[in-house]
Amino acid sequence: MASADELTFHEFEEATNLLADTPDAATTSRSDQLTPQGHVAVAVGSGGSYGAEDEVEEESDKAALLQEQQQQQQPGFWTFSYYQSFFDVDTSQVLDRIKGSLLPRPGHNFVRHHLRNRPDLYGPFWICATLAFVLAVTGNLTLVLAQRRDPSIHYSPQFHKVTVAGISIYCYAWLVPLALWGFLRWRKGVQERMGPYTFLETVCIYGYSLFVFIPMVVLWLIPVPWLQWLFGALALGLSAAGLVFTLWPVVREDTRLVATVLLSVVVLLHALLAMGCKSLPPENVAPPPQITSLPSNIALSPTLPQSLAPS
Amino acid sequence: MAEAEESPGDPGTASPRPLFAGLSDISISQDIPVEGEITIPMRSRIREFDSSTLNESVRNTIMRDLKAVGKKFMHVLYPRKSNTLLRDWDLWGPLILCVTLALMLQRDSADSEKDGGPQFAEVFVIVRFGAVTITLNSKLLGGNISFFQSLCVLGYCILPLTVAMLICRLVLLADPGPVNFMVRLFVVIVMFAWSIVASTAFLADSQPPNRRALAVYPVFLFYFVISWMILTFTPQ
C-alpha cells in the first residue's frame, strides 16, 4: 500500500523538495493531502488509547477511506472538513512552533522547519486574542497601580480599549499578511525555483511572531522607563528577526532595492504595532497630576491612531 | 408471505431451525381475527412523544423547565463526571446567567458611558460569542461534542462567576480599602478556579488526549476575561 510509505517521517523532506521543484502556487492542496492522510492513519492506529471513543475511530477510518478516494480533490470551502484541515495540530506542535518563533536562527526557516508546510489557524487566532486581552488587562492594571500612587487620578475600567486593541491586532495579523502575500505573488510570477509562501503560511508567520509581545506587555507593568524601552526593543528585535529570516529566502532573488524596501517596511510595521501597544495603556486622567510622580506611559498620546508621533 | 410459509419443510435443508419449525404448518385463513393492542412501553424521559404536555397547565411546563435548570446548577456546583448536563442540554440556564451577569455589571452612575465600564451589550456579546468561538474551536480541533451541548456546558459553568459577582457587589457595600479588595480578589480567584474545573470535567473528555490543552486554553482565557470584568467592577 503506497500510503504505508507516507506514514514515516521521510515524507517531510520529499514534500519540501516537491514544493521546491514545483513552482506552482497550488501547493497547499498537495501538502495537505499528503500529510493528513498519514496523520489520520496514525490516529487510527492509536485509536485504542482513546477509550470508549468509538465514533472518533470510525470517523477517522471513514476519513482515511474518503481521502484515499479523493486523492485529487480538496473538500470544498463550504464544508466543515475544509476548515478542520487548518486545525489539524497537536499541543506539542503548537508549542514547538511558538518556541521556534521565540528563538529565530539565521539558517532556520520558520516555515520549512517548524510549520513543515502545514500551516494552522489555531496559533494565529488564539495568539491574537490573547494579546488583545492581555493588552487590555495590563492597561487597566497600569491605571490601578498609578492610582494607588496618586489618588487624584480618576479610575475607570476603560473597557472600550479591549475593542480597539482587538480590532487593530486582528487587522494587523490578517491584512498585512494578505498584502505581503499579494505583493510576493506579484513579484515572483510562476517561474521561480522556490515558490512564495501560501497565504496561510504568511498568516502563520505573522501570528506566531506576535507571541513574543505577550510577555513583553506583561513585563511593561514594571514602571521603570528604561527597562520598558529595553524590553520593547528586545521583543521587537526577536519578532522582526524571525520575520526577516523567514522572508529572506523568498526575497533575496529579487532586486536588491525591492528586497530592502520590503524588509524594512515589514520591520517598520512591526515597530508601529509595538508602539501602538505601548500607547494603549490609559493616559486620559481627569486632572493633570504632577508628571514627575507618574510612570512615563501615562503621559503618552491618548488614542491608538495618534501613536505614530514618537512619545 | 403466507404462500411461502405454507410450503412443507424441505428435507433437503440440513440446518435445523427449531424456531421456525412449526411455521410451515400454519396457514392464515381469512376468518381468524387478528386484533389486539400494540403498546410501546412508556419511556418517561421522552417528553416530546408525550402529547399530554400540550394540555398541561403553564405552571407545570415552567416548573419542569425550572427544575431542569436547577438540577443542572447543582451539577455545576458539585462537578462530577455525569452525562446529565451533556445529554439533556438546554440553553435557558446560560441565558439567565448571562443576562444576570450583564445586568449586575452595569454601573449605577449616570455618566457610565464616559467612565468606560462594560456596557450590557459588550458583556452579553463577549459571553455569547466567546462561547460560540470556543465551541467552534473545539469542534475544529476534532472534538466529538455537539455544538449545543458545548454551548450549554460553557454557559452553565458561568454560575460560579455569577455567584462571585453577587458576593462582590455585597462586599462593595462596605467601605473600600485594601481588605475589601483582597476579599474580592480571593472570592473571584476561587470561583474562577471552580468554573475552570467544572467545565473541564465536562469538556475535556470529548477531545483526543494530544489536543486537550489546545481545547482547554480558550476556556481558560474566556473565564479569565469574565473574572477580570467582575474584579474591576466599581459601582460609583
Coordinates of C-alpha atoms in Angstrom, one line a residue:
Chain A
M1 CA 0.0 0.0 0.0
A2 CA 1.6 3.2 -1.1
S3 CA 0.3 5.1 1.9
A4 CA 2.4 2.9 4.3
D5 CA 5.5 4.7 3.0
E6 CA 3.9 8.0 3.7
L7 CA 3.4 7.1 7.3
T8 CA 7.1 7.5 8.1
F9 CA 8.7 10.9 8.5
H10 CA 10.6 10.7 5.3
E11 CA 7.7 12.4 3.6
F12 CA 8.5 15.8 5.0
E13 CA 11.8 16.1 3.1
E14 CA 10.1 14.7 0.0
A15 CA 7.3 17.2 0.4
T16 CA 9.8 20.1 0.8
N17 CA 11.7 19.0 -2.4
L18 CA 8.4 18.6 -4.2
L19 CA 7.4 22.1 -3.2
A20 CA 10.8 23.5 -4.3
D21 CA 10.5 21.8 -7.7
T22 CA 7.0 22.7 -8.5
P23 CA 6.8 26.5 -8.6
D24 CA 3.1 26.1 -8.9
A25 CA 1.3 28.1 -6.4
A26 CA -1.3 25.4 -5.5
T27 CA 0.9 23.7 -3.0
T28 CA -1.5 23.8 -0.2
S29 CA -3.7 21.1 -1.6
R30 CA -0.8 18.7 -2.2
S31 CA 0.8 19.1 1.2
D32 CA -2.5 19.0 3.0
Q33 CA -3.4 15.8 1.1
L34 CA 0.0 14.2 1.8
T35 CA 0.2 14.7 5.5
P36 CA -3.3 14.4 6.8
Q37 CA -3.5 11.0 5.2
G38 CA -0.6 9.9 7.2
H39 CA -1.8 11.8 10.2
V40 CA -5.2 10.3 10.0
A41 CA -3.8 6.8 9.6
V42 CA -1.7 7.3 12.7
A43 CA -4.9 8.3 14.5
V44 CA -6.5 5.1 13.6
G45 CA -3.6 3.2 14.9
S46 CA -3.7 4.9 18.3
G47 CA -7.4 4.8 18.5
G48 CA -7.3 2.3 21.2
S49 CA -5.9 4.8 23.6
Y50 CA -9.0 7.0 23.3
G51 CA -11.0 4.7 25.4
A52 CA -14.6 4.4 24.5
E53 CA -14.4 7.0 21.7
D54 CA -15.5 4.6 19.0
E55 CA -17.1 7.4 16.9
V56 CA -13.7 9.1 16.6
E57 CA -12.2 5.9 15.4
E58 CA -14.9 5.2 12.9
E59 CA -14.7 8.8 11.7
S60 CA -11.0 8.6 11.2
D61 CA -11.5 5.3 9.4
K62 CA -14.0 6.8 7.2
A63 CA -11.9 9.9 6.7
A64 CA -8.9 7.8 5.7
L65 CA -11.0 6.0 3.2
L66 CA -12.5 9.2 1.9
Q67 CA -9.2 10.8 1.5
E68 CA -7.8 7.8 -0.4
Q69 CA -10.8 8.1 -2.8
Q70 CA -10.5 11.9 -3.1
Q71 CA -6.8 11.9 -3.8
Q72 CA -7.0 14.8 -6.3
Q73 CA -9.8 16.7 -4.6
Q74 CA -9.8 19.0 -1.7
P75 CA -13.1 19.4 0.2
G76 CA -14.9 22.5 -0.9
F77 CA -14.7 25.6 1.2
W78 CA -18.3 25.3 2.2
T79 CA -17.7 22.0 4.0
F80 CA -16.7 21.9 7.6
S81 CA -13.8 19.5 7.0
Y82 CA -12.1 22.1 4.8
Y83 CA -11.7 24.3 7.9
Q84 CA -11.0 21.3 10.0
S85 CA -7.8 20.7 8.0
F86 CA -6.5 24.0 9.3
F87 CA -6.8 23.0 12.9
D88 CA -5.0 19.7 12.4
V89 CA -2.3 20.3 15.1
D90 CA -1.4 18.8 18.4
T91 CA -0.4 20.6 21.6
S92 CA 3.2 19.6 21.1
Q93 CA 3.3 21.0 17.6
V94 CA 1.8 24.3 18.7
L95 CA 4.3 24.6 21.5
D96 CA 7.1 23.8 19.1
R97 CA 6.0 26.5 16.7
I98 CA 5.9 29.0 19.5
K99 CA 9.4 28.1 20.6
G100 CA 10.5 28.4 17.0
S101 CA 9.2 31.9 16.8
L102 CA 10.7 33.0 20.1
L103 CA 14.2 31.9 19.1
P104 CA 14.8 32.8 15.4
R105 CA 18.0 31.5 13.9
P106 CA 19.5 32.8 10.7
G107 CA 19.6 29.4 8.9
H108 CA 16.3 28.1 10.2
N109 CA 13.4 28.9 8.0
F110 CA 10.3 29.0 10.2
V111 CA 8.0 27.8 7.5
R112 CA 10.2 24.9 6.4
H113 CA 11.4 23.7 9.8
H114 CA 8.6 24.4 12.2
L115 CA 5.5 24.6 10.1
R116 CA 6.8 21.9 7.7
N117 CA 4.4 23.3 5.2
R118 CA 1.4 22.5 7.3
P119 CA 0.1 25.9 8.4
D120 CA -2.6 26.0 11.1
L121 CA -5.0 28.7 12.1
Y122 CA -5.2 27.8 15.8
G123 CA -1.9 29.6 16.7
P124 CA -2.5 32.9 14.9
F125 CA -6.1 33.2 16.0
W126 CA -5.6 32.5 19.7
I127 CA -2.3 34.4 20.0
C128 CA -4.0 37.5 18.6
A129 CA -7.0 37.0 21.0
T130 CA -4.6 36.5 24.0
L131 CA -2.6 39.6 23.0
A132 CA -5.7 41.8 22.7
F133 CA -7.0 40.7 26.2
V134 CA -3.6 40.9 27.8
L135 CA -3.2 44.5 26.4
A136 CA -6.5 45.5 27.9
V137 CA -5.8 43.8 31.3
T138 CA -2.3 45.3 31.7
G139 CA -3.6 48.7 30.6
N140 CA -6.2 48.5 33.3
L141 CA -3.6 47.3 35.8
T142 CA -1.3 50.2 35.0
L143 CA -4.1 52.6 35.8
V144 CA -4.8 50.9 39.0
L145 CA -1.2 51.0 40.1
A146 CA -0.9 54.6 39.1
Q147 CA -4.0 55.5 41.1
R148 CA -2.6 53.9 44.2
R149 CA 0.4 56.0 43.8
D150 CA -1.5 59.2 43.2
P151 CA -5.1 59.0 44.4
S152 CA -6.3 62.0 42.4
I153 CA -6.4 60.0 39.2
H154 CA -9.9 59.0 38.3
Y155 CA -10.1 55.3 37.8
S156 CA -12.3 53.8 35.2
P157 CA -12.3 50.3 33.7
Q158 CA -11.7 51.6 30.2
F159 CA -13.4 48.7 28.7
H160 CA -13.6 50.0 25.1
K161 CA -9.8 49.5 25.0
V162 CA -10.5 45.8 24.6
T163 CA -12.5 46.5 21.4
V164 CA -9.8 48.9 20.0
A165 CA -7.0 46.5 20.8
G166 CA -8.8 43.5 19.4
I167 CA -9.7 45.1 16.1
S168 CA -6.3 46.6 15.5
I169 CA -4.4 43.4 16.3
Y170 CA -6.6 41.2 14.2
C171 CA -6.5 43.6 11.3
Y172 CA -2.7 43.7 11.6
A173 CA -2.3 40.0 11.8
W174 CA -4.6 39.2 8.9
L175 CA -4.4 42.2 6.5
V176 CA -0.7 42.7 6.5
P177 CA 0.0 39.1 5.6
L178 CA -2.6 39.4 2.8
A179 CA -0.8 42.4 1.4
L180 CA 2.6 40.8 1.8
W181 CA 1.4 37.6 0.1
G182 CA -0.2 39.5 -2.7
F183 CA 3.0 41.5 -3.2
L184 CA 5.2 38.4 -3.2
R185 CA 2.9 36.7 -5.7
W186 CA 3.0 39.6 -8.0
R187 CA 6.8 39.9 -7.8
K188 CA 7.5 36.2 -8.1
G189 CA 5.3 35.2 -11.0
V190 CA 5.4 31.5 -11.6
Q191 CA 9.0 31.0 -12.8
E192 CA 10.8 30.8 -9.5
R193 CA 12.7 27.9 -8.1
M194 CA 11.2 28.3 -4.6
G195 CA 7.6 29.4 -4.8
P196 CA 6.3 32.1 -2.5
Y197 CA 4.6 31.1 0.7
T198 CA 0.9 30.5 0.6
F199 CA -1.4 32.9 2.3
L200 CA -1.9 30.6 5.3
E201 CA 1.8 30.2 5.8
T202 CA 2.2 34.0 5.8
V203 CA -0.6 34.4 8.3
C204 CA 1.1 31.7 10.5
I205 CA 4.4 33.6 10.3
Y206 CA 2.9 36.8 11.5
G207 CA 0.6 35.2 14.0
Y208 CA 3.4 33.2 15.8
S209 CA 5.7 36.2 15.6
L210 CA 3.2 38.2 17.7
F211 CA 3.6 35.7 20.6
V212 CA 6.7 37.4 21.9
F213 CA 4.7 40.6 22.5
I214 CA 2.6 38.9 25.2
P215 CA 5.3 38.6 27.8
M216 CA 6.6 41.9 26.8
V217 CA 3.3 43.6 27.5
V218 CA 3.1 41.9 30.9
L219 CA 6.7 43.0 31.7
W220 CA 5.8 46.6 30.8
L221 CA 3.9 46.7 34.1
I222 CA 7.2 47.4 35.8
P223 CA 7.2 51.2 35.9
V224 CA 10.8 51.8 35.2
P225 CA 11.1 53.7 31.8
W226 CA 14.5 52.5 30.6
L227 CA 13.5 48.9 31.4
Q228 CA 10.4 49.3 29.4
W229 CA 12.3 50.5 26.4
L230 CA 14.8 47.7 26.8
F231 CA 12.0 45.1 26.8
G232 CA 10.3 46.7 23.9
A233 CA 13.5 46.8 21.9
L234 CA 14.3 43.2 22.8
A235 CA 10.8 41.9 21.8
L236 CA 10.7 43.9 18.7
G237 CA 14.2 42.6 17.7
L238 CA 13.2 39.0 18.3
S239 CA 10.0 39.3 16.4
A240 CA 11.3 41.2 13.5
A241 CA 14.3 39.0 13.2
G242 CA 12.0 36.0 13.0
L243 CA 10.1 37.7 10.2
V244 CA 13.2 38.7 8.3
F245 CA 14.9 35.3 8.5
T246 CA 11.7 33.6 7.2
L247 CA 11.2 36.1 4.4
W248 CA 14.8 36.3 3.3
P249 CA 15.0 33.2 1.2
V250 CA 12.0 34.3 -0.8
V251 CA 13.0 37.8 -1.2
R252 CA 16.7 37.5 -1.9
E253 CA 16.2 36.5 -5.5
D254 CA 14.6 39.8 -6.3
T255 CA 16.4 43.0 -6.9
R256 CA 18.3 44.5 -4.0
L257 CA 16.1 47.6 -3.9
V258 CA 12.9 45.7 -3.7
A259 CA 14.3 43.3 -1.1
T260 CA 15.5 46.0 1.2
V261 CA 12.4 48.1 0.8
L262 CA 10.1 45.1 1.5
L263 CA 12.0 44.0 4.6
S264 CA 12.2 47.5 6.0
V265 CA 8.5 48.0 5.5
V266 CA 7.8 44.8 7.3
V267 CA 10.0 45.8 10.2
L268 CA 8.5 49.2 10.3
L269 CA 5.0 48.0 10.5
H270 CA 6.0 45.7 13.3
A271 CA 7.6 48.6 15.2
L272 CA 4.4 50.6 14.7
L273 CA 2.5 47.8 16.3
A274 CA 4.8 47.7 19.3
M275 CA 4.5 51.5 19.7
G276 CA 0.7 51.1 19.5
C277 CA 0.8 48.5 22.2
K278 CA 2.9 50.9 24.3
S279 CA 0.4 53.8 24.0
L280 CA -2.7 51.8 24.7
P281 CA -2.4 51.9 28.5
P282 CA -4.6 54.7 29.8
E283 CA -3.4 58.3 29.9
N284 CA -6.6 60.4 29.9
V285 CA -6.6 61.0 33.6
A286 CA -9.0 63.7 34.6
P287 CA -7.0 66.3 36.4
P288 CA -3.4 66.7 35.2
P289 CA -1.3 65.4 38.1
Q290 CA 2.3 66.0 38.8
I291 CA 4.2 64.4 35.9
T292 CA 7.2 63.6 37.9
S293 CA 5.4 61.2 40.2
L294 CA 4.0 59.1 37.4
P295 CA 5.5 56.5 35.1
S296 CA 6.2 57.7 31.6
N297 CA 3.5 55.6 29.8
I298 CA 0.8 57.7 31.4
A299 CA 1.9 60.8 29.6
L300 CA 1.7 59.3 26.1
S301 CA -0.7 60.3 23.4
P302 CA -4.2 59.1 24.1
T303 CA -5.5 57.2 21.2
L304 CA -4.1 54.5 19.1
P305 CA -4.0 56.2 15.7
Q306 CA -2.1 59.0 17.1
S307 CA 0.7 56.7 18.2
L308 CA 2.7 57.5 15.1
A309 CA 4.1 60.5 16.8
P310 CA 7.0 59.4 18.9
S311 CA 6.4 59.8 22.6
Chain B
M1 CA -45.5 -14.3 2.6
A2 CA -48.3 -16.7 3.5
E3 CA -47.6 -18.8 0.5
A4 CA -44.1 -19.3 1.4
E5 CA -45.0 -20.5 4.8
E6 CA -47.5 -22.9 3.5
S7 CA -44.9 -25.0 1.7
P8 CA -43.8 -28.0 3.6
G9 CA -40.4 -28.1 5.3
D10 CA -37.8 -29.1 2.8
P11 CA -36.0 -32.2 4.0
G12 CA -33.0 -31.1 1.8
T13 CA -32.2 -28.3 4.1
A14 CA -29.8 -29.7 6.7
S15 CA -29.8 -26.8 9.1
P16 CA -32.2 -27.3 11.9
R17 CA -34.4 -24.3 12.5
P18 CA -36.3 -25.2 15.7
L19 CA -37.6 -21.7 16.0
F20 CA -39.5 -21.7 12.7
A21 CA -40.2 -25.4 12.5
G22 CA -43.9 -25.1 13.1
L23 CA -44.4 -22.2 10.7
S24 CA -44.7 -24.4 7.7
D25 CA -47.8 -25.9 9.1
I26 CA -49.6 -22.6 9.6
S27 CA -52.0 -21.3 7.1
I28 CA -53.6 -18.0 7.7
S29 CA -57.2 -18.1 6.6
Q30 CA -59.5 -15.3 6.4
D31 CA -61.6 -15.9 9.4
I32 CA -59.1 -15.8 12.2
P33 CA -59.4 -12.3 13.6
V34 CA -56.1 -10.6 14.2
E35 CA -56.7 -7.9 16.7
G36 CA -55.2 -6.7 19.9
E37 CA -53.3 -3.8 21.2
I38 CA -49.8 -2.9 20.3
T39 CA -48.4 -0.8 23.1
I40 CA -44.9 0.6 23.4
P41 CA -43.6 0.5 27.0
M42 CA -43.8 4.1 28.1
R43 CA -40.4 5.9 28.4
S44 CA -41.0 8.6 30.8
R45 CA -37.9 10.7 29.8
I46 CA -39.0 11.3 26.2
R47 CA -41.2 14.3 26.6
E48 CA -41.7 15.1 23.0
F49 CA -43.7 11.9 22.3
D50 CA -46.0 12.6 25.2
S51 CA -48.8 14.5 23.7
S52 CA -50.3 15.3 27.1
T53 CA -47.8 18.1 27.7
L54 CA -49.9 20.2 25.3
N55 CA -52.8 20.1 27.8
E56 CA -51.0 20.7 31.0
S57 CA -51.0 24.0 32.7
V58 CA -48.4 26.6 32.1
R59 CA -47.3 26.3 35.6
N60 CA -46.3 22.7 35.1
T61 CA -44.4 23.5 32.0
I62 CA -42.5 26.3 33.6
M63 CA -41.8 24.3 36.8
R64 CA -40.5 21.4 34.8
D65 CA -38.0 23.6 32.9
L66 CA -37.0 25.4 36.0
K67 CA -36.4 22.1 37.8
A68 CA -34.2 21.0 34.9
V69 CA -32.2 24.2 35.1
G70 CA -31.9 23.9 38.8
K71 CA -30.7 20.4 38.5
K72 CA -28.0 21.5 36.1
F73 CA -27.0 24.2 38.5
M74 CA -26.4 21.5 41.1
H75 CA -24.3 19.6 38.7
V76 CA -22.1 22.6 38.1
L77 CA -21.7 23.4 41.7
Y78 CA -20.7 19.8 42.5
P79 CA -18.9 18.8 39.3
R80 CA -18.8 15.1 38.8
K81 CA -18.4 13.2 35.6
S82 CA -22.0 12.7 34.8
N83 CA -23.7 12.9 31.5
T84 CA -26.8 14.7 32.5
L85 CA -25.5 18.1 31.6
L86 CA -24.5 16.8 28.2
R87 CA -27.4 14.7 27.3
D88 CA -30.3 17.0 28.2
W89 CA -28.8 20.2 27.1
D90 CA -30.8 23.4 27.3
L91 CA -29.9 27.0 26.7
W92 CA -32.2 28.6 29.3
G93 CA -29.7 28.4 32.0
P94 CA -26.9 30.1 30.0
L95 CA -29.3 32.8 29.0
I96 CA -30.5 33.5 32.6
L97 CA -26.9 33.6 33.8
C98 CA -25.6 35.8 31.0
V99 CA -28.4 38.3 31.4
T100 CA -27.9 38.4 35.2
L101 CA -24.2 38.9 34.9
A102 CA -24.5 41.6 32.3
L103 CA -27.2 43.4 34.4
M104 CA -25.1 43.2 37.5
L105 CA -22.0 44.6 35.7
Q106 CA -23.9 47.7 34.9
R107 CA -22.8 50.7 36.7
D108 CA -25.2 52.9 38.5
S109 CA -23.8 56.3 37.6
A110 CA -25.4 58.5 35.1
D111 CA -22.2 59.1 33.1
S112 CA -21.5 55.4 32.7
E113 CA -20.7 55.7 29.1
K114 CA -17.9 58.2 29.8
D115 CA -16.5 56.0 32.5
G116 CA -15.9 53.2 30.1
G117 CA -17.2 50.3 32.1
P118 CA -18.5 47.3 30.2
Q119 CA -21.9 48.0 28.8
F120 CA -24.7 45.4 28.8
A121 CA -24.2 44.7 25.1
E122 CA -20.5 44.3 25.5
V123 CA -20.8 41.7 28.2
F124 CA -23.6 39.9 26.5
V125 CA -21.7 39.7 23.2
I126 CA -18.5 38.7 24.9
V127 CA -20.1 35.9 26.8
R128 CA -22.2 34.6 23.9
F129 CA -19.7 34.9 21.1
G130 CA -17.0 33.7 23.3
A131 CA -18.9 30.6 24.0
V132 CA -19.6 30.1 20.3
T133 CA -16.0 30.7 19.4
I134 CA -14.8 28.2 21.9
T135 CA -17.3 25.6 20.7
L136 CA -16.2 26.1 17.1
N137 CA -12.6 25.8 18.1
S138 CA -13.3 22.6 20.0
K139 CA -15.2 21.1 17.0
L140 CA -12.5 22.2 14.5
L141 CA -9.9 20.5 16.7
G142 CA -11.8 17.3 16.2
G143 CA -13.8 17.0 19.4
N144 CA -16.9 14.8 19.4
I145 CA -19.2 17.0 21.4
S146 CA -22.1 18.6 19.7
F147 CA -22.5 22.3 19.2
F148 CA -25.3 23.0 21.6
Q149 CA -24.0 20.6 24.2
S150 CA -20.8 22.6 24.4
L151 CA -22.7 25.9 24.5
C152 CA -24.8 24.5 27.3
V153 CA -21.8 23.4 29.4
L154 CA -19.9 26.7 28.9
G155 CA -23.0 28.7 29.7
Y156 CA -23.8 26.8 32.9
C157 CA -20.2 27.0 34.1
I158 CA -20.5 30.7 34.4
L159 CA -22.7 30.1 37.5
P160 CA -19.7 30.3 40.0
L161 CA -18.6 33.6 38.5
T162 CA -22.2 35.0 38.8
V163 CA -22.1 34.0 42.4
A164 CA -18.8 35.8 42.7
M165 CA -20.3 38.9 41.2
L166 CA -23.1 38.8 43.7
I167 CA -20.7 38.4 46.6
C168 CA -18.5 41.2 45.2
R169 CA -21.4 43.6 45.0
L170 CA -22.3 42.8 48.6
V171 CA -18.7 43.3 49.7
L172 CA -18.5 46.6 47.9
L173 CA -21.3 47.9 50.1
A174 CA -18.8 48.1 52.9
D175 CA -16.2 50.8 52.9
P176 CA -13.5 50.4 50.2
G177 CA -9.9 49.6 51.2
P178 CA -7.2 47.1 50.6
V179 CA -9.1 44.5 52.8
N180 CA -12.1 44.9 50.6
F181 CA -10.0 44.3 47.5
M182 CA -8.3 41.3 48.9
V183 CA -11.6 39.7 49.8
R184 CA -13.0 40.3 46.4
L185 CA -9.8 39.0 44.8
F186 CA -9.9 35.9 46.8
V187 CA -13.5 35.2 46.0
V188 CA -13.0 35.8 42.3
I189 CA -10.0 33.5 42.1
V190 CA -11.8 30.7 43.9
M191 CA -14.8 31.0 41.7
F192 CA -12.6 31.2 38.6
A193 CA -10.9 28.0 39.5
W194 CA -14.3 26.4 40.2
S195 CA -15.6 27.4 36.8
I196 CA -12.5 26.0 35.1
V197 CA -12.7 22.7 37.0
A198 CA -16.4 22.3 36.3
S199 CA -16.1 23.0 32.6
T200 CA -13.0 20.9 32.1
A201 CA -14.7 18.0 33.8
F202 CA -17.3 18.0 31.1
L203 CA -15.4 19.1 28.1
A204 CA -12.0 17.5 28.4
D205 CA -13.2 14.0 27.7
S206 CA -14.5 15.0 24.3
Q207 CA -11.1 15.8 22.9
P208 CA -8.4 13.4 21.8
P209 CA -5.7 13.4 24.5
N210 CA -3.0 15.1 22.5
R211 CA -5.1 18.1 21.9
R212 CA -6.7 18.5 25.3
A213 CA -4.6 21.5 26.3
L214 CA -5.4 23.2 23.0
A215 CA -9.1 22.9 23.6
V216 CA -9.0 23.9 27.3
Y217 CA -6.8 27.0 26.9
P218 CA -9.6 29.1 25.2
V219 CA -11.9 28.2 28.0
F220 CA -9.3 29.4 30.5
L221 CA -9.0 32.7 28.6
F222 CA -12.8 33.1 28.4
Y223 CA -13.3 32.7 32.1
F224 CA -10.3 34.8 32.8
V225 CA -11.8 37.7 30.9
I226 CA -15.1 37.4 32.7
S227 CA -13.3 37.3 36.1
W228 CA -11.4 40.4 35.1
M229 CA -14.6 42.2 34.3
I230 CA -16.0 41.2 37.7
L231 CA -12.9 42.1 39.6
T232 CA -12.6 45.6 38.1
F233 CA -16.2 46.5 38.7
T234 CA -16.6 49.6 40.8
P235 CA -20.1 50.9 41.3
Q236 CA -19.6 54.6 41.6

